[in-house]
Coordinates of C-alpha atoms and ligand atoms in Angstrom, one line a residue:
M1 CA 45.0 -13.6 5.2
R2 CA 42.9 -10.6 4.4
T3 CA 41.9 -10.0 0.8
P4 CA 39.7 -7.3 -0.7
L5 CA 37.1 -9.9 -1.6
R6 CA 37.0 -11.4 1.9
A7 CA 36.8 -8.0 3.5
A8 CA 33.9 -7.1 1.2
L9 CA 32.2 -10.4 2.0
A10 CA 32.6 -9.7 5.7
G11 CA 30.9 -6.3 5.2
V12 CA 28.0 -8.0 3.3
V13 CA 27.6 -10.7 6.0
A14 CA 27.7 -8.1 8.8
T15 CA 25.0 -6.1 7.0
L16 CA 22.9 -9.2 6.7
V17 CA 23.3 -10.0 10.4
L18 CA 22.4 -6.4 11.3
F19 CA 19.1 -6.5 9.3
S20 CA 18.1 -10.1 10.0
A21 CA 18.8 -9.8 13.8
A22 CA 17.1 -6.4 14.0
D23 CA 14.2 -7.6 11.9
L24 CA 13.7 -10.6 14.1
I25 CA 13.8 -8.7 17.3
A26 CA 11.6 -6.0 15.8
R27 CA 8.7 -8.4 15.8
A28 CA 8.5 -8.1 19.6
F29 CA 8.5 -4.3 19.3
G30 CA 6.1 -3.9 16.3
P31 CA 6.6 -3.0 12.6
P32 CA 7.8 0.7 13.2
S33 CA 11.0 -0.8 14.8
A34 CA 12.0 -2.9 11.7
P35 CA 14.9 -1.1 10.1
L36 CA 14.3 -2.3 6.5
L37 CA 10.7 -1.3 6.6
A38 CA 11.6 2.1 8.1
L39 CA 14.2 2.7 5.5
G40 CA 11.9 1.7 2.6
Q41 CA 9.1 3.7 4.1
T42 CA 11.3 6.8 4.3
I43 CA 12.4 6.4 0.7
I44 CA 8.8 6.3 -0.7
P45 CA 8.0 10.0 -0.3
L46 CA 11.4 11.0 -1.6
A47 CA 10.9 9.1 -4.8
P48 CA 10.6 11.5 -7.7
A49 CA 7.2 11.5 -9.3
G50 CA 8.7 10.5 -12.7
L51 CA 10.0 7.3 -11.2
I52 CA 6.8 6.2 -9.2
K53 CA 4.6 5.8 -12.3
P54 CA 6.9 3.5 -14.4
V55 CA 7.7 1.4 -11.3
I56 CA 4.0 1.0 -10.5
D57 CA 3.2 0.3 -14.1
L58 CA 5.9 -2.3 -14.3
L59 CA 5.3 -4.0 -11.0
G60 CA 1.7 -3.3 -10.1
H61 CA 0.9 -4.7 -6.7
N62 CA 4.5 -6.0 -6.3
D63 CA 5.8 -2.4 -5.8
K64 CA 6.1 -2.8 -2.0
L65 CA 8.1 -6.0 -2.3
F66 CA 10.3 -4.4 -4.9
L67 CA 11.0 -1.4 -2.7
I68 CA 11.9 -3.6 0.3
L69 CA 14.2 -5.8 -1.9
T70 CA 16.0 -2.9 -3.5
T71 CA 16.5 -1.2 -0.1
G72 CA 17.9 -4.4 1.2
L73 CA 20.1 -5.0 -1.8
G74 CA 21.3 -1.4 -1.6
A75 CA 22.3 -1.9 2.0
L76 CA 24.2 -5.1 1.2
V77 CA 26.1 -3.5 -1.6
L78 CA 27.0 -0.5 0.7
G79 CA 28.0 -3.0 3.4
G80 CA 30.3 -4.8 0.9
L81 CA 31.9 -1.6 -0.3
I82 CA 32.6 -0.4 3.2
G83 CA 33.8 -3.9 4.1
R84 CA 36.2 -3.9 1.3
L85 CA 37.9 -0.9 2.9
A86 CA 38.9 -3.1 5.8
F87 CA 41.4 -4.7 3.5
R88 CA 43.7 -1.8 4.2
R89 CA 41.9 0.3 6.7
L90 CA 40.1 -1.7 9.3
R91 CA 39.5 1.1 11.7
M92 CA 38.0 3.3 9.0
A93 CA 35.8 0.5 7.8
T94 CA 34.5 -0.2 11.3
V95 CA 33.7 3.5 11.8
L96 CA 31.9 3.8 8.5
L97 CA 30.0 0.6 9.1
S98 CA 28.8 1.9 12.5
A99 CA 27.8 5.2 10.9
A100 CA 25.9 3.4 8.1
G101 CA 24.2 1.2 10.7
L102 CA 23.1 4.3 12.6
V103 CA 21.2 5.6 9.6
P104 CA 18.2 3.3 10.1
V105 CA 18.4 4.1 13.8
L106 CA 18.0 7.8 13.0
V107 CA 15.3 7.1 10.4
I108 CA 13.3 5.2 13.0
L109 CA 13.8 8.0 15.5
I110 CA 12.4 10.6 13.2
R111 CA 9.4 8.6 12.0
A112 CA 6.1 9.7 13.5
E113 CA 4.8 6.2 14.1
S114 CA 7.7 5.1 16.2
S115 CA 8.9 5.8 19.8
V116 CA 12.4 5.8 21.3
V117 CA 12.3 2.1 22.3
D118 CA 11.8 1.2 18.6
I119 CA 15.5 1.8 18.0
I120 CA 16.5 -1.1 20.3
P121 CA 16.3 -3.9 17.7
T122 CA 18.4 -2.0 15.2
L123 CA 21.0 -1.1 17.9
I124 CA 21.2 -4.8 18.9
G125 CA 21.5 -5.8 15.2
L126 CA 24.2 -3.2 14.7
A127 CA 26.2 -4.4 17.7
L128 CA 25.9 -8.0 16.4
G129 CA 26.8 -7.0 12.9
L130 CA 29.9 -5.2 14.0
L131 CA 30.9 -8.1 16.2
V132 CA 30.5 -10.5 13.2
F133 CA 32.5 -8.1 11.0
R134 CA 35.4 -8.0 13.4
L135 CA 35.3 -11.8 13.9
L136 CA 35.3 -12.4 10.1
I137 CA 38.1 -9.9 9.5
A138 CA 40.1 -11.5 12.3
A139 CA 39.4 -15.0 10.9
G140 CA 40.4 -13.8 7.4
A141 CA 43.5 -12.1 8.7
G142 CA 44.5 -14.7 11.2
Q143 CA 48.0 -16.1 11.2
P144 CA 48.0 -19.2 9.2
T145 CA 49.6 -21.3 12.0
L146 CA 49.5 -24.7 10.3
R147 CA 51.3 -23.8 7.2
S148 CA 54.6 -25.5 6.9
G149 CA 57.3 -25.0 4.5
Q150 CA 56.4 -21.3 3.9
P151 CA 59.4 -19.1 4.2
T152 CA 57.5 -16.2 5.5
L153 CA 54.5 -15.9 7.8
R154 CA 53.8 -12.3 7.0
S155 CA 50.1 -11.8 6.6
G156 CA 47.2 -9.7 7.8
E157 CA 48.0 -6.1 8.5
A158 CA 51.6 -6.5 7.6
D159 CA 51.2 -7.8 4.1
G160 CA 49.5 -4.7 3.0
G161 CA 47.4 -6.3 0.3
R162 CA 50.0 -8.1 -1.6
T163 CA 48.3 -10.9 -3.4
E164 CA 49.7 -14.3 -2.6
S165 CA 48.5 -16.2 -5.5
G166 CA 51.2 -18.8 -5.0
Q167 CA 49.4 -20.2 -2.0
S168 CA 47.2 -23.2 -2.0
P169 CA 43.5 -22.2 -2.3
A170 CA 42.6 -24.2 0.8
T171 CA 44.8 -22.9 3.5
P172 CA 43.2 -23.4 6.9
S173 CA 42.6 -19.7 7.5
R174 CA 40.8 -19.3 4.2
R175 CA 38.7 -22.4 4.7
R176 CA 37.9 -21.2 8.2
F177 CA 36.9 -17.8 6.8
F178 CA 34.5 -19.3 4.2
V179 CA 33.0 -21.8 6.7
I180 CA 32.4 -18.9 9.2
T181 CA 31.0 -16.7 6.4
G182 CA 28.7 -19.5 5.2
V183 CA 27.4 -20.4 8.6
I184 CA 26.7 -16.8 9.4
G185 CA 25.1 -16.1 6.0
A186 CA 22.9 -19.2 6.4
A187 CA 21.9 -18.0 9.9
G188 CA 21.1 -14.6 8.5
A189 CA 18.9 -16.0 5.8
A190 CA 17.1 -18.2 8.3
A191 CA 16.6 -15.2 10.5
V192 CA 15.1 -13.2 7.7
A193 CA 12.7 -16.0 6.9
A194 CA 11.8 -16.4 10.6
G195 CA 11.4 -12.6 10.8
Q196 CA 8.9 -12.6 8.0
T197 CA 6.9 -15.4 9.5
V198 CA 6.7 -13.8 12.8
A199 CA 5.9 -10.5 11.1
S200 CA 2.7 -11.8 9.7
L201 CA 1.8 -13.4 13.0
T202 CA 2.4 -10.2 14.8
L203 CA 0.1 -8.3 12.5
D204 CA -2.7 -10.8 13.0
A205 CA -2.1 -10.9 16.7
G206 CA -2.1 -7.1 16.7
A207 CA -5.4 -7.0 15.1
A208 CA -6.8 -9.5 17.4
V209 CA -5.5 -7.8 20.5
A210 CA -6.9 -4.6 19.3
K211 CA -10.3 -6.2 19.0
L212 CA -12.7 -3.4 19.0
V213 CA -16.3 -4.1 19.9
L214 CA -18.5 -2.1 17.5
P215 CA -21.8 -0.7 18.8
K216 CA -25.0 -1.7 16.9
P217 CA -25.7 0.8 14.1
A218 CA -28.2 3.5 15.0
T219 CA -29.4 3.1 11.4
T220 CA -28.6 -0.1 9.6
A221 CA -28.1 -0.2 5.8
P222 CA -31.0 -1.6 3.9
P223 CA -30.4 -5.3 3.1
I224 CA -29.0 -6.1 -0.3
P225 CA -31.8 -7.6 -2.5
A226 CA -30.9 -10.8 -4.3
S227 CA -31.9 -8.9 -7.5
A228 CA -28.8 -6.6 -7.1
H229 CA -26.6 -9.5 -8.3
P230 CA -27.1 -11.5 -11.5
E231 CA -26.4 -15.1 -10.9
V232 CA -23.6 -15.5 -13.3
K233 CA -20.6 -17.7 -12.5
G234 CA -17.4 -15.6 -12.4
L235 CA -19.1 -12.3 -11.7
A236 CA -17.8 -10.4 -8.6
P237 CA -20.1 -10.6 -5.5
F238 CA -22.1 -7.4 -5.0
V239 CA -20.4 -6.8 -1.6
T240 CA -16.7 -7.3 -1.7
D241 CA -15.1 -9.5 1.0
P242 CA -12.6 -7.3 2.9
K243 CA -9.8 -9.8 2.1
D244 CA -10.5 -9.4 -1.6
F245 CA -11.0 -5.7 -1.3
Y246 CA -8.2 -3.8 -3.3
R247 CA -5.6 -2.2 -1.1
I248 CA -3.8 1.0 -2.2
D249 CA -1.5 3.0 0.2
T250 CA 2.0 4.2 0.7
A251 CA 2.5 2.1 3.8
L252 CA 4.8 -0.9 3.6
A253 CA 3.2 -2.4 6.7
P254 CA -0.2 -1.0 7.9
P255 CA 0.4 1.3 10.9
V256 CA -0.5 -0.4 14.2
V257 CA -2.8 2.0 16.0
D258 CA -4.1 1.4 19.5
P259 CA -7.8 2.5 19.5
Q260 CA -7.4 3.6 23.1
E261 CA -4.7 6.0 22.0
W262 CA -6.3 7.1 18.8
S263 CA -8.0 10.5 18.5
M264 CA -8.9 12.7 15.7
R265 CA -8.6 16.5 15.8
I266 CA -10.5 18.9 13.7
H267 CA -8.5 22.2 13.4
G268 CA -7.4 24.9 11.1
M269 CA -9.9 27.4 9.8
V270 CA -12.5 26.6 12.5
E271 CA -14.2 28.5 15.2
S272 CA -13.7 25.8 17.8
E273 CA -11.3 22.9 17.6
V274 CA -12.8 19.4 18.2
T275 CA -11.0 16.4 19.4
L276 CA -12.6 13.0 19.3
T277 CA -11.4 9.8 21.0
M278 CA -12.5 6.3 20.1
D279 CA -14.8 6.2 23.1
D280 CA -16.4 9.5 22.0
L281 CA -16.8 8.2 18.4
L282 CA -18.3 4.8 19.5
D283 CA -20.8 6.6 21.8
L284 CA -22.2 8.5 18.8
P285 CA -25.1 7.1 16.8
L286 CA -23.3 5.4 13.9
D287 CA -24.9 4.8 10.5
E288 CA -24.3 2.1 8.0
H289 CA -24.1 2.8 4.2
H290 CA -23.2 0.8 1.1
I291 CA -20.5 2.7 -0.7
T292 CA -18.3 1.8 -3.7
L293 CA -14.7 2.9 -3.3
T294 CA -12.5 3.4 -6.4
C295 CA -8.8 4.2 -7.0
V296 CA -7.8 6.8 -9.5
S297 CA -5.1 4.5 -10.8
N298 CA -7.5 1.8 -11.7
P299 CA -6.8 0.8 -15.3
V300 CA -9.8 0.5 -17.6
G301 CA -11.4 -2.9 -16.7
G302 CA -9.2 -3.1 -13.6
D303 CA -9.9 -4.3 -10.1
L304 CA -9.0 -1.3 -8.0
V305 CA -12.6 -0.9 -7.0
G306 CA -14.6 -2.5 -4.2
N307 CA -18.0 -2.2 -2.6
A308 CA -18.5 -2.5 1.1
T309 CA -21.0 -1.7 3.9
W310 CA -19.3 1.0 6.0
L311 CA -20.3 1.9 9.6
G312 CA -19.4 5.4 10.7
F313 CA -20.4 8.8 11.8
P314 CA -21.2 11.6 9.3
V315 CA -18.3 13.9 8.9
R316 CA -20.8 16.6 8.2
E317 CA -21.9 16.6 11.8
L318 CA -18.4 16.6 13.1
L319 CA -17.5 19.6 10.9
Q320 CA -20.7 21.4 12.2
R321 CA -19.4 21.1 15.7
A322 CA -16.1 22.8 14.7
K323 CA -17.8 25.5 12.7
P324 CA -15.5 26.0 9.7
H325 CA -14.9 29.6 8.5
E326 CA -16.9 30.8 5.5
D327 CA -13.9 31.0 3.2
A328 CA -12.5 27.5 3.9
D329 CA -13.0 25.3 0.8
M330 CA -11.0 22.2 1.6
V331 CA -10.4 19.7 4.3
L332 CA -6.9 18.2 4.3
S333 CA -7.2 14.9 6.1
H334 CA -4.0 13.6 7.7
S335 CA -3.1 10.0 8.4
I336 CA -0.8 8.8 11.2
D337 CA 1.6 7.7 8.4
G338 CA 1.9 11.1 7.0
F339 CA -0.4 10.6 4.0
T340 CA -2.8 13.5 3.3
A341 CA -5.9 13.9 1.1
S342 CA -7.6 17.2 -0.1
T343 CA -11.3 16.9 -0.1
P344 CA -13.6 19.8 -1.2
I345 CA -15.4 20.9 2.0
E346 CA -18.8 20.7 0.2
A347 CA -18.3 16.9 -0.2
L348 CA -17.9 16.6 3.5
S349 CA -20.7 19.0 4.4
D350 CA -23.5 18.2 1.9
D351 CA -26.1 15.5 2.4
R352 CA -24.0 12.6 0.9
N353 CA -22.9 10.0 3.4
A354 CA -19.3 11.0 3.9
L355 CA -18.3 8.9 6.9
L356 CA -15.6 8.7 9.5
A357 CA -15.8 4.9 9.3
V358 CA -14.9 2.3 12.0
G359 CA -16.6 -0.7 10.5
M360 CA -16.5 -2.6 7.2
N361 CA -19.1 -5.3 6.4
G362 CA -20.0 -5.7 10.0
S363 CA -16.5 -5.9 11.5
P364 CA -13.9 -3.4 12.7
L365 CA -11.8 -2.1 9.8
P366 CA -9.0 -4.5 9.0
P367 CA -5.5 -3.0 9.7
E368 CA -4.8 -2.6 5.9
H369 CA -8.1 -0.8 5.4
G370 CA -7.5 1.9 8.0
F371 CA -8.0 0.5 11.5
P372 CA -9.3 2.0 13.7
A373 CA -10.8 4.8 11.7
R374 CA -10.8 6.1 8.1
L375 CA -12.7 8.4 5.8
V376 CA -15.1 7.2 3.1
V377 CA -16.5 9.8 0.8
P378 CA -19.0 8.8 -1.9
G379 CA -18.1 10.1 -5.4
L380 CA -14.4 11.0 -5.0
Y381 CA -11.4 8.8 -5.8
G382 CA -9.7 7.4 -2.7
F383 CA -6.6 9.6 -3.0
V384 CA -8.5 12.8 -2.4
S385 CA -10.9 11.5 0.2
A386 CA -10.5 8.0 1.8
T387 CA -7.7 8.7 4.3
K388 CA -7.0 5.5 6.3
W389 CA -5.6 5.6 9.9
V390 CA -7.0 9.2 9.9
T391 CA -5.9 11.4 12.8
E392 CA -6.6 15.0 11.7
L393 CA -9.1 17.0 9.6
E394 CA -7.4 20.3 8.8
V395 CA -9.9 22.8 7.5
T396 CA -8.1 25.0 5.0
R397 CA -8.1 26.3 1.4
F398 CA -7.0 24.7 -1.9
D399 CA -4.8 27.8 -2.6
E400 CA -3.0 27.3 0.7
K401 CA -2.4 23.5 1.2
T402 CA -1.8 20.6 -1.1
A403 CA -2.1 16.9 -0.5
Y404 CA 0.3 13.9 -0.9
W405 CA -0.5 13.0 -4.5
T406 CA -1.1 16.5 -5.6
D407 CA 2.5 17.2 -4.8
R408 CA 3.4 14.3 -7.1
G409 CA 1.5 15.5 -10.2
W410 CA -2.1 14.3 -9.6
D411 CA -5.1 16.5 -9.3
A412 CA -6.2 18.3 -6.1
K413 CA -9.9 17.4 -6.8
A414 CA -11.0 14.2 -8.5
P415 CA -14.6 13.1 -8.8
I416 CA -15.1 9.5 -9.9
L417 CA -15.9 9.1 -13.6
V418 CA -18.6 6.8 -15.0
A419 CA -17.0 3.4 -15.7
S420 CA -17.8 -0.2 -16.5
R421 CA -16.0 -3.5 -16.9
I422 CA -16.6 -6.9 -18.3
E423 CA -16.0 -9.8 -15.9
V424 CA -17.5 -12.7 -17.7
P425 CA -16.2 -14.1 -20.0
K426 CA -12.6 -13.7 -18.8
P427 CA -10.1 -12.0 -21.2
L428 CA -8.9 -14.7 -23.6
G429 CA -11.3 -17.1 -22.0
K430 CA -12.9 -20.0 -23.9
V431 CA -16.6 -20.3 -24.1
P432 CA -18.7 -23.2 -25.6
A433 CA -20.5 -22.4 -28.8
G434 CA -24.2 -21.4 -28.7
D435 CA -25.8 -18.8 -26.4
I436 CA -23.3 -16.9 -24.4
T437 CA -23.7 -14.8 -21.2
V438 CA -21.7 -11.6 -20.7
A439 CA -21.7 -9.9 -17.3
G440 CA -19.9 -7.2 -15.4
T441 CA -20.1 -4.2 -13.1
A442 CA -20.5 -0.5 -13.7
W443 CA -20.3 2.5 -11.5
A444 CA -21.2 6.2 -11.5
Q445 CA -21.2 7.3 -7.9
R446 CA -23.4 10.3 -7.0
S447 CA -25.5 9.9 -10.1
G448 CA -26.2 6.2 -10.5
V449 CA -25.9 3.9 -13.5
K450 CA -28.7 4.5 -16.0
R451 CA -27.7 2.2 -18.8
V452 CA -24.9 -0.2 -19.8
D453 CA -24.3 -0.9 -23.5
V454 CA -22.4 -4.0 -24.8
K455 CA -21.1 -4.6 -28.2
L456 CA -20.1 -8.0 -29.7
D457 CA -17.4 -7.6 -32.4
D458 CA -18.4 -4.8 -34.8
G459 CA -22.1 -5.1 -34.1
G460 CA -24.2 -2.2 -32.7
W461 CA -24.6 -1.4 -29.0
T462 CA -27.1 -3.6 -27.2
S463 CA -28.5 -2.5 -23.8
A464 CA -27.5 -4.9 -21.0
D465 CA -30.0 -6.1 -18.4
L466 CA -29.3 -4.0 -15.3
A467 CA -29.5 -5.6 -11.9
E468 CA -31.4 -3.7 -9.2
A469 CA -29.7 -0.5 -8.1
V470 CA -29.0 -0.4 -4.4
N471 CA -28.3 3.3 -4.2
I472 CA -26.5 5.9 -6.4
D473 CA -23.2 5.4 -4.6
T474 CA -22.8 1.7 -5.2
W475 CA -21.8 -0.1 -8.3
R476 CA -24.5 -1.7 -10.5
Q477 CA -24.1 -5.2 -12.0
W478 CA -25.4 -6.2 -15.4
R479 CA -25.7 -9.1 -17.8
A480 CA -26.3 -9.4 -21.5
D481 CA -27.0 -12.6 -23.5
F482 CA -26.0 -13.2 -27.1
S483 CA -27.5 -16.2 -29.0
N484 CA -25.9 -18.3 -31.7
V485 CA -22.4 -16.9 -31.4
G486 CA -20.2 -18.6 -34.0
T487 CA -16.9 -20.3 -33.2
G488 CA -13.7 -18.4 -33.4
S489 CA -12.3 -15.3 -31.8
H490 CA -14.6 -12.5 -30.7
T491 CA -14.3 -9.1 -29.0
L492 CA -16.7 -7.5 -26.5
T493 CA -16.8 -3.8 -25.6
V494 CA -18.8 -2.1 -22.8
R495 CA -19.7 1.4 -21.8
A496 CA -21.9 2.9 -19.1
I497 CA -24.2 5.9 -19.1
D498 CA -25.0 7.7 -15.8
Q499 CA -28.4 9.1 -14.7
D500 CA -27.4 12.6 -15.8
G501 CA -26.8 11.2 -19.3
N502 CA -22.9 11.2 -19.2
V503 CA -21.7 8.5 -21.5
Q504 CA -18.4 6.8 -20.7
T505 CA -15.9 8.2 -23.2
P506 CA -14.1 5.9 -25.6
E507 CA -11.1 8.2 -25.5
R508 CA -8.1 6.5 -24.1
R509 CA -5.9 8.4 -21.7
E510 CA -3.5 7.5 -18.8
A511 CA -4.4 7.5 -15.1
I512 CA -2.4 10.6 -14.1
P513 CA -3.7 13.2 -13.2
N514 CA -7.3 12.1 -12.7
S515 CA -8.0 8.6 -13.9
A516 CA -7.7 6.5 -17.1
T517 CA -10.6 6.6 -19.5
G518 CA -11.7 4.5 -22.5
H519 CA -14.0 1.5 -23.0
H520 CA -13.2 -1.8 -21.6
H521 CA -12.9 -4.5 -24.2
I522 CA -11.8 -8.1 -24.2
Q523 CA -11.2 -10.9 -26.6
F524 CA -12.5 -14.4 -26.1
R525 CA -12.9 -17.6 -28.1
V526 CA -16.0 -19.6 -28.8
E527 CA -15.2 -23.3 -29.4
Ligands
LIG1 N1 -3.1 6.7 5.0 C1 -3.4 6.5 3.8 N2 -4.7 6.5 3.4 C2 -5.0 6.2 2.1 C3 -4.0 6.0 1.1 C4 -2.7 6.0 1.6 O1 -1.7 5.8 0.8 N3 -2.4 6.2 2.9 N4 -4.4 5.8 -0.2 C5 -5.6 6.2 -0.7 C6 -6.0 5.7 -1.9 S1 -5.1 6.2 -3.3 C7 -7.1 4.9 -2.1 S2 -7.6 4.4 -3.6 C8 -7.8 4.3 -0.9 C9 -7.8 2.8 -1.0 O2 -8.4 2.3 0.2 P1 -8.3 0.7 0.4 O3 -6.9 0.4 0.5 O4 -9.1 0.5 1.7 O5 -9.0 0.0 -0.7 O6 -7.2 4.7 0.3 C10 -6.8 6.0 0.3 N5 -6.3 6.3 1.7
LIG2 MO1 -6.1 5.5 -5.1

C-alpha cells in the first residue's frame, strides 16, 4: 500500500536517480551540463555577502564541496516533500516533480558557459527519475495479491491514506517496495561515485586534448639564482609548483575553454575595439616574468600566495592598440564564468609587467589557473586584477562600473600590503634544543622587501638574513638563527619592511574589505 513515508522515499530516490544519471551522462558532455554543478554555481552569486564570509571562515577550502553537498541535500529534501504528496495526489506530485526537475534544465540553459545540448543529460535524468518514481509508487501501492485471510483488499488509491497498522510489517508489497528502493538507491550512489571518478578523468583529458603549444618566449625571465632560496628544510620553494599553487575562484569546476574558440575583446571607452584570438596572441612576442600573486583573503601567515614564472603579452601594448579615452580610469576584466575584476587603468598602462598570460612555469596555464588565458598584474590582489579565463577588457570608470567582489563589500582598488610569514619551525612544532633556524617568506610587490625582523619571545627585533631579491614583484625569502635556545615553549614574531620604509603593521584586522593585517606569530617547543 502507499504510505506517506514510502511516497516521500520514492521522491527522494527519484531525485537521486535524476542527479546521478544526469551527472554520469554529463561527463560525456562536459562540466557545464552537470545539473548539480550548474545549480550550485548559480546559487554562488546569489548568496548574500553576510553569509559568504562566515561560510568561508568556517570551511576554508572546503566551501565548494559544502556548496555542492547542501545543494544536493536540498534537492533530495525537496524531492521527498514532493514525493510525499503522491500519497494522496499522485498526479500533482508527478507534475511538481517534473517542474522541479526542469529547474536545473533552465539553469543550464541560461548559463553563459553552456550550449543547448548541455541540457540532454538532465533531461534523460529527469525522464529516468520520473519513471522510477512511478514504478516505486506503483510497487508501494500495488495490490497485495498474496495476502490471505484479510477481509478487505482495499488499498492504494482507494484507501485514502488510512493507516493499516494491524498488518504484518513484512507484507510482500512492502518488502518489494523496500527492495526496489534499496536497489535503486544503491545504483544511484554507485552512479554518483562513478560520475565523480569520470569527472576528474574528463577534466584531465580536457586539459590534455586542449594541449596548447606555447611559443618560445621572446624575452625569457632571468634564471633564479640559488641564493634566492635559503637551504632550510620545510621552507617553501622559491617558485611554486602549479599543483601546490593556491586556487581561489567562484567556479565549482574550472570552465573548459577551447583555445581555438577563445578570443578577448577590448571595448568600452576606446577609440577602436580590439579582438584577439589565441593564434593572434601566440604570434605576438611573449615575455616571461617572475611575479608573486596574493589573495586578499589570505589570513596573516596563510598560504594564499604563490610565486610563478608567467609567460604572456603586456596588457599595456594591447590597450595602446585600442586607444582608451582620456577620462577612463578603470578596466573591468570579464571572465567566461561571469567573474569581473576592476583594475586601475594606470596599473595596466604603466611600465610594470601586467600580463595577459598563457603560460605558468613553462607550461600552458592549468585549467584551474585560467586556461587558456588570464591576467597577472604585479602589486594588486587577485580579486581586482588576476581574472582567469579572461574574455573581455572593458575600459570604463570606477564611478560607472563595479566588479564582482566590490558588489559584495570588498574594495574596488586593493594594492598588496607588505607582509611576511614564518614557515620554519611549524606552528606548535618541536625543535631539538641548541641552535635553532627560523625561516620564511616576505613580500612587498612593487616596492621590494628591504628588511625582515624576527623576535623570539619578548626579546627585541633581530634582522633576518635576506636571500637574494629576484625582482621587486616577487617574494623574498629569509632566515634567522638563534643560538642556545632553552627548552620549553617559545613564540616567534615576524614583520617586514618594504623599500619605501613601510613597516608591516602589528594592528590586527579582518580581511574584508582589503586584506587582514597584523604580525605573524607562532608557538613552538624546544625539547
Ligand atoms: N574568473 C575568475 N578569475 C579569478 C577569480 C575568480 O573567482 N574567477 N578569483 C580571483 C582571485 S580572488 C584570486 S586571489 C586569483 C587567484 O588565482 P589562482 O587561483 O590562480 O591562484 O584569481 C582571481 N581571478
Ligand atoms: Mo583573492
